[in-house]
mmCIF file of C-alpha atoms in Angstrom:
data_model
loop_
_atom_site.group_PDB
_atom_site.id
_atom_site.type_symbol
_atom_site.label_atom_id
_atom_site.label_comp_id
_atom_site.label_asym_id
_atom_site.label_seq_id
_atom_site.Cartn_x
_atom_site.Cartn_y
_atom_site.Cartn_z
ATOM 1 C CA MET A 1 0.000 0.000 0.000
ATOM 2 C CA LYS A 2 1.291 3.418 -0.907
ATOM 3 C CA ALA A 3 -0.739 6.221 0.567
ATOM 4 C CA PRO A 4 -1.925 8.753 -2.005
ATOM 5 C CA ILE A 5 -1.016 12.409 -2.049
ATOM 6 C CA ILE A 6 -3.980 14.319 -0.606
ATOM 7 C CA THR A 7 -4.912 17.829 -1.594
ATOM 8 C CA GLU A 8 -7.458 18.759 1.057
ATOM 9 C CA PRO A 9 -6.299 20.580 4.204
ATOM 10 C CA PRO A 10 -5.062 18.308 7.007
ATOM 11 C CA SER A 11 -7.138 17.630 10.093
ATOM 12 C CA ARG A 12 -7.564 20.527 12.487
ATOM 13 C CA ALA A 13 -7.338 18.180 15.469
ATOM 14 C CA ALA A 14 -4.087 19.799 16.610
ATOM 15 C CA GLY A 15 -6.014 23.029 17.162
ATOM 16 C CA ALA A 16 -7.707 21.408 20.142
ATOM 17 C CA LEU A 17 -4.408 20.938 21.941
ATOM 18 C CA GLY A 18 -3.720 23.058 24.960
ATOM 19 C CA GLU A 19 -0.585 25.143 25.070
ATOM 20 C CA ALA A 20 1.152 22.767 27.485
ATOM 21 C CA ALA A 21 0.401 19.752 25.252
ATOM 22 C CA VAL A 22 1.649 21.595 22.166
ATOM 23 C CA LEU A 23 4.936 22.370 23.884
ATOM 24 C CA ARG A 24 5.306 18.788 25.095
ATOM 25 C CA LEU A 25 4.579 17.522 21.586
ATOM 26 C CA LEU A 26 7.306 19.776 20.220
ATOM 27 C CA GLN A 27 9.678 18.430 22.867
ATOM 28 C CA LEU A 28 8.805 14.805 22.060
ATOM 29 C CA CYS A 29 9.367 15.397 18.328
ATOM 30 C CA SER A 30 12.389 17.677 18.534
ATOM 31 C CA PRO A 31 15.476 16.712 16.479
ATOM 32 C CA ALA A 32 17.437 17.892 19.529
ATOM 33 C CA LEU A 33 15.965 15.117 21.665
ATOM 34 C CA PRO A 34 19.056 13.276 22.979
ATOM 35 C CA ILE A 35 18.274 9.797 21.689
ATOM 36 C CA GLY A 36 20.798 9.532 18.842
ATOM 37 C CA ALA A 37 18.339 9.150 15.954
ATOM 38 C CA PHE A 38 20.767 11.055 13.696
ATOM 39 C CA ALA A 39 23.121 8.047 13.770
ATOM 40 C CA TYR A 40 20.702 5.752 11.909
ATOM 41 C CA SER A 41 19.578 5.654 8.278
ATOM 42 C CA GLN A 42 17.281 2.585 8.472
ATOM 43 C CA ALA A 43 18.980 1.002 5.442
ATOM 44 C CA LEU A 44 18.974 4.173 3.369
ATOM 45 C CA GLU A 45 22.787 4.116 3.296
ATOM 46 C CA PRO A 46 23.066 0.795 1.421
ATOM 47 C CA ALA A 47 20.163 1.837 -0.819
ATOM 48 C CA VAL A 48 22.183 4.907 -1.836
ATOM 49 C CA ALA A 49 25.338 2.813 -2.300
ATOM 50 C CA ALA A 50 23.409 0.458 -4.602
ATOM 51 C CA GLY A 51 22.063 3.348 -6.667
ATOM 52 C CA TRP A 52 18.437 2.722 -5.700
ATOM 53 C CA VAL A 53 18.282 6.199 -4.174
ATOM 54 C CA ARG A 54 20.300 8.708 -6.164
ATOM 55 C CA ASP A 55 18.344 11.958 -6.397
ATOM 56 C CA GLU A 56 15.303 13.845 -5.129
ATOM 57 C CA ALA A 57 12.784 11.764 -7.075
ATOM 58 C CA THR A 58 14.156 8.400 -5.969
ATOM 59 C CA ALA A 59 14.452 9.644 -2.372
ATOM 60 C CA ILE A 60 10.715 10.360 -2.439
ATOM 61 C CA GLU A 61 10.038 6.981 -4.062
ATOM 62 C CA TRP A 62 12.092 4.972 -1.534
ATOM 63 C CA THR A 63 11.034 6.811 1.598
ATOM 64 C CA GLY A 64 7.432 7.202 0.478
ATOM 65 C CA GLY A 65 7.275 3.497 -0.290
ATOM 66 C CA LEU A 66 8.406 2.613 3.213
ATOM 67 C CA LEU A 67 6.055 5.172 4.735
ATOM 68 C CA GLY A 68 3.053 3.810 2.874
ATOM 69 C CA GLY A 69 3.953 0.136 2.760
ATOM 70 C CA SER A 70 5.600 -0.461 6.118
ATOM 71 C CA LEU A 71 5.137 2.349 8.637
ATOM 72 C CA THR A 72 1.440 2.678 7.772
ATOM 73 C CA THR A 73 0.640 -1.019 8.095
ATOM 74 C CA LEU A 74 2.912 -1.940 11.016
ATOM 75 C CA ASP A 75 4.187 0.935 13.138
ATOM 76 C CA LEU A 76 1.228 3.295 13.088
ATOM 77 C CA PRO A 77 -1.449 0.707 13.950
ATOM 78 C CA ILE A 78 0.725 -0.455 16.857
ATOM 79 C CA VAL A 79 1.339 3.151 17.935
ATOM 80 C CA GLU A 80 -2.430 3.644 18.151
ATOM 81 C CA ARG A 81 -2.826 0.507 20.255
ATOM 82 C CA LEU A 82 0.082 1.405 22.521
ATOM 83 C CA HIS A 83 -1.385 4.859 23.114
ATOM 84 C CA ALA A 84 -4.709 3.270 24.075
ATOM 85 C CA ALA A 85 -2.963 0.740 26.339
ATOM 86 C CA TRP A 86 -0.965 3.409 28.183
ATOM 87 C CA SER A 87 -4.083 5.564 28.535
ATOM 88 C CA ALA A 88 -5.953 2.612 30.051
ATOM 89 C CA ASN A 89 -2.964 1.595 32.223
ATOM 90 C CA ASP A 90 -3.113 -1.819 30.560
ATOM 91 C CA ALA A 91 0.424 -3.106 31.149
ATOM 92 C CA ALA A 92 -0.255 -6.472 29.511
ATOM 93 C CA ALA A 93 -1.383 -4.826 26.269
ATOM 94 C CA VAL A 94 1.668 -2.541 26.297
ATOM 95 C CA ASP A 95 3.908 -5.592 26.668
ATOM 96 C CA ASP A 96 2.157 -7.482 23.867
ATOM 97 C CA TRP A 97 2.229 -4.681 21.301
ATOM 98 C CA THR A 98 5.763 -3.519 21.946
ATOM 99 C CA SER A 99 7.029 -7.113 21.813
ATOM 100 C CA LEU A 100 5.292 -7.601 18.458
ATOM 101 C CA LEU A 101 6.877 -4.459 17.048
ATOM 102 C CA ALA A 102 10.335 -5.401 18.316
ATOM 103 C CA ALA A 103 10.003 -8.883 16.805
ATOM 104 C CA SER A 104 8.915 -7.416 13.464
ATOM 105 C CA ARG A 105 12.235 -5.678 12.792
ATOM 106 C CA SER A 106 13.779 -7.649 9.951
ATOM 107 C CA SER A 107 17.516 -7.409 10.670
ATOM 108 C CA SER A 108 19.877 -7.310 13.621
ATOM 109 C CA GLU A 109 20.707 -3.655 12.906
ATOM 110 C CA LEU A 110 17.054 -2.591 12.825
ATOM 111 C CA GLN A 111 16.450 -4.503 16.061
ATOM 112 C CA ALA A 112 19.453 -2.846 17.692
ATOM 113 C CA GLU A 113 18.272 0.575 16.504
ATOM 114 C CA GLU A 114 14.841 -0.014 18.016
ATOM 115 C CA ARG A 115 16.336 -0.965 21.376
ATOM 116 C CA HIS A 116 18.767 1.956 21.372
ATOM 117 C CA LEU A 117 16.159 4.596 20.534
ATOM 118 C CA GLY A 118 13.651 3.117 22.960
ATOM 119 C CA THR A 119 16.180 2.933 25.786
ATOM 120 C CA ALA A 120 17.397 6.473 25.155
ATOM 121 C CA LEU A 121 13.863 7.870 25.073
ATOM 122 C CA ALA A 122 13.022 5.956 28.253
ATOM 123 C CA ARG A 123 15.932 7.720 29.962
ATOM 124 C CA VAL A 124 14.707 11.100 28.726
ATOM 125 C CA LEU A 125 11.142 10.487 29.918
ATOM 126 C CA ALA A 126 12.271 9.190 33.287
ATOM 127 C CA GLY A 127 14.471 12.254 33.641
ATOM 128 C CA VAL A 128 11.568 14.653 33.068
ATOM 129 C CA GLY A 129 9.285 12.998 35.595
ATOM 130 C CA ILE A 130 7.519 10.075 33.867
ATOM 131 C CA ALA A 131 8.469 7.454 36.431
ATOM 132 C CA GLU A 132 6.979 4.530 34.453
ATOM 133 C CA ALA A 133 9.681 4.939 31.836
ATOM 134 C CA ALA A 134 12.485 3.980 34.215
ATOM 135 C CA VAL A 135 11.731 0.243 34.211
ATOM 136 C CA TRP A 136 11.975 0.174 30.400
ATOM 137 C CA ILE A 137 15.577 1.301 30.323
ATOM 138 C CA ALA A 138 16.815 -2.249 30.927
ATOM 139 C CA ARG A 139 14.128 -4.104 28.952
ATOM 140 C CA ALA A 140 15.286 -5.955 25.844
ATOM 141 C CA ASP A 141 11.914 -5.492 24.134
ATOM 142 C CA VAL A 142 11.766 -1.733 24.598
ATOM 143 C CA THR A 143 10.757 0.165 21.471
ATOM 144 C CA TYR A 144 10.801 3.791 20.464
ATOM 145 C CA ALA A 145 7.065 3.540 19.757
ATOM 146 C CA ALA A 146 6.323 2.335 23.279
ATOM 147 C CA MET A 147 8.186 5.232 24.836
ATOM 148 C CA PHE A 148 6.826 7.776 22.349
ATOM 149 C CA THR A 149 3.262 6.753 23.172
ATOM 150 C CA LEU A 150 3.995 6.721 26.900
ATOM 151 C CA GLY A 151 5.072 10.344 26.640
ATOM 152 C CA ALA A 152 2.123 11.235 24.406
ATOM 153 C CA SER A 153 -0.444 9.646 26.704
ATOM 154 C CA ARG A 154 0.973 11.148 29.891
ATOM 155 C CA TRP A 155 1.227 14.595 28.297
ATOM 156 C CA ASP A 156 -2.384 14.484 27.032
ATOM 157 C CA ILE A 157 -1.493 14.413 23.350
ATOM 158 C CA PRO A 158 -4.479 12.892 21.463
ATOM 159 C CA VAL A 159 -3.865 9.705 19.576
ATOM 160 C CA ALA A 160 -4.582 11.192 16.131
ATOM 161 C CA VAL A 161 -2.037 13.938 16.731
ATOM 162 C CA ALA A 162 0.469 11.427 18.123
ATOM 163 C CA LEU A 163 0.148 9.269 15.017
ATOM 164 C CA SER A 164 0.779 12.181 12.680
ATOM 165 C CA ALA A 165 3.702 13.369 14.794
ATOM 166 C CA TYR A 166 5.259 9.886 14.901
ATOM 167 C CA ALA A 167 5.046 9.617 11.106
ATOM 168 C CA PHE A 168 6.482 13.105 10.624
ATOM 169 C CA VAL A 169 9.439 12.398 12.926
ATOM 170 C CA TRP A 170 10.199 9.249 10.925
ATOM 171 C CA CYS A 171 10.021 11.170 7.636
ATOM 172 C CA GLU A 172 12.172 14.002 8.961
ATOM 173 C CA THR A 173 14.843 11.577 10.153
ATOM 174 C CA GLN A 174 14.913 9.831 6.778
ATOM 175 C CA VAL A 175 15.170 13.131 4.915
ATOM 176 C CA SER A 176 18.004 14.255 7.171
ATOM 177 C CA ALA A 177 19.889 11.066 6.316
ATOM 178 C CA ALA A 178 19.155 11.498 2.595
ATOM 179 C CA VAL A 179 20.473 15.065 2.613
ATOM 180 C CA ARG A 180 23.800 13.756 3.885
ATOM 181 C CA LEU A 181 23.968 10.531 1.884
ATOM 182 C CA VAL A 182 22.645 11.137 -1.633
ATOM 183 C CA PRO A 183 23.569 14.002 -1.185
ATOM 184 C CA LEU A 184 20.621 16.354 -1.486
ATOM 185 C CA GLY A 185 20.681 20.098 -1.039
ATOM 186 C CA GLN A 186 18.755 21.601 1.852
ATOM 187 C CA SER A 187 16.036 22.928 -0.467
ATOM 188 C CA ALA A 188 15.667 19.518 -2.130
ATOM 189 C CA GLY A 189 15.429 17.941 1.311
ATOM 190 C CA GLN A 190 12.565 20.257 2.219
ATOM 191 C CA ARG A 191 10.764 19.400 -1.015
ATOM 192 C CA VAL A 192 11.104 15.694 -0.206
ATOM 193 C CA LEU A 193 9.810 16.291 3.325
ATOM 194 C CA SER A 194 6.869 18.313 1.985
ATOM 195 C CA ALA A 195 5.955 15.560 -0.463
ATOM 196 C CA LEU A 196 6.082 12.932 2.271
ATOM 197 C CA SER A 197 4.198 15.090 4.765
ATOM 198 C CA ALA A 198 1.345 15.540 2.319
ATOM 199 C CA THR A 199 0.661 11.787 2.477
ATOM 200 C CA ILE A 200 0.700 11.522 6.282
ATOM 201 C CA PRO A 201 -3.018 12.270 6.878
ATOM 202 C CA ALA A 202 -3.999 9.538 4.413
ATOM 203 C CA CYS A 203 -1.483 7.146 5.986
ATOM 204 C CA VAL A 204 -2.869 7.813 9.459
ATOM 205 C CA ALA A 205 -6.448 7.310 8.280
ATOM 206 C CA PHE A 206 -5.486 4.013 6.636
ATOM 207 C CA ALA A 207 -3.543 2.859 9.709
ATOM 208 C CA ARG A 208 -6.455 3.544 12.032
ATOM 209 C CA ALA A 209 -8.646 1.237 9.940
ATOM 210 C CA VAL A 210 -6.204 -1.696 10.043
ATOM 211 C CA ALA A 211 -7.551 -4.641 12.046
ATOM 212 C CA ASP A 212 -5.353 -6.454 14.573
ATOM 213 C CA HIS A 213 -4.915 -9.500 12.334
ATOM 214 C CA ASP A 214 -3.836 -7.340 9.374
ATOM 215 C CA ILE A 215 -0.970 -5.582 11.172
ATOM 216 C CA GLY A 216 2.367 -6.283 9.503
ATOM 217 C CA ALA A 217 4.637 -5.292 6.664
ATOM 218 C CA ALA A 218 6.507 -6.885 3.788
ATOM 219 C CA ALA A 219 9.444 -4.799 2.595
ATOM 220 C CA PRO A 220 12.002 -7.287 1.216
ATOM 221 C CA SER A 221 14.262 -4.659 -0.395
ATOM 222 C CA HIS A 222 14.432 -2.826 2.909
ATOM 223 C CA ALA A 223 15.337 -6.023 4.757
ATOM 224 C CA ILE A 224 17.985 -6.954 2.165
ATOM 225 C CA ALA A 225 19.507 -3.467 2.250
ATOM 226 C CA SER A 226 19.646 -3.552 6.034
ATOM 227 C CA ALA A 227 21.384 -6.943 6.024
ATOM 228 C CA VAL A 228 23.881 -5.705 3.414
ATOM 229 C CA HIS A 229 24.672 -2.694 5.593
ATOM 230 C CA GLU A 230 26.060 -4.969 8.313
ATOM 231 C CA THR A 231 29.126 -5.624 6.141
ATOM 232 C CA GLN A 232 29.142 -2.466 4.025
ATOM 233 C CA TYR A 233 32.550 -0.870 3.724
ATOM 234 C CA SER A 234 32.942 2.742 4.899
ATOM 235 C CA ARG A 235 29.674 3.504 6.688
ATOM 236 C CA LEU A 236 28.407 6.796 8.087
ATOM 237 C CA PHE A 237 25.368 5.365 9.889
ATOM 238 C CA ARG A 238 24.717 2.568 12.349
ATOM 239 C CA SER A 239 21.842 1.084 10.322
#
């Protein structure tokens, strides 16, 4: 599934956020958040080395394909369920969904990235007063999504806004890596990000309609690229 470009204005749900929630959302999504996301390309580096991603158009094609065909059918539906589980204080559901997401990462590097980002975000959340995050620092099945939704639920960020923000953070991180790797100019990077962002509302709407038994993703080129990266000579990124 590749989410279509939409032309209508995005949802105005964010307008209902209080000032405190808006500021917390900005904090949760900030590129300055000390979790080390800048060190990972999620297999974009080997895709560039292979010539699959070589310019602005192919950067949109590769990243948009993963956004529509993987993030939308796997990550975002689980993010919605994790948000609901945290909001209901359902620890068993949190455990089940985060374990499924961790197990769905298709290479050792992607699994390691998930643990690293989740652990780092758990430390940040624990440090700013969300005590529940502390126990996740040492958990092997910790995921970035679990900690992101913990922060979103405790800071009263609605699930629809959290889903859009999660997708945007992923897109922004991928574009940042593409700017350095392809390389793309800063203006080209912003055009790529704008193109991806335009599909996020449709991706979120699709993700929210995915049933439990349909959650999953099949991205063989992504998995192959990630496996190749483990032995790639002269790497800039950790995945």
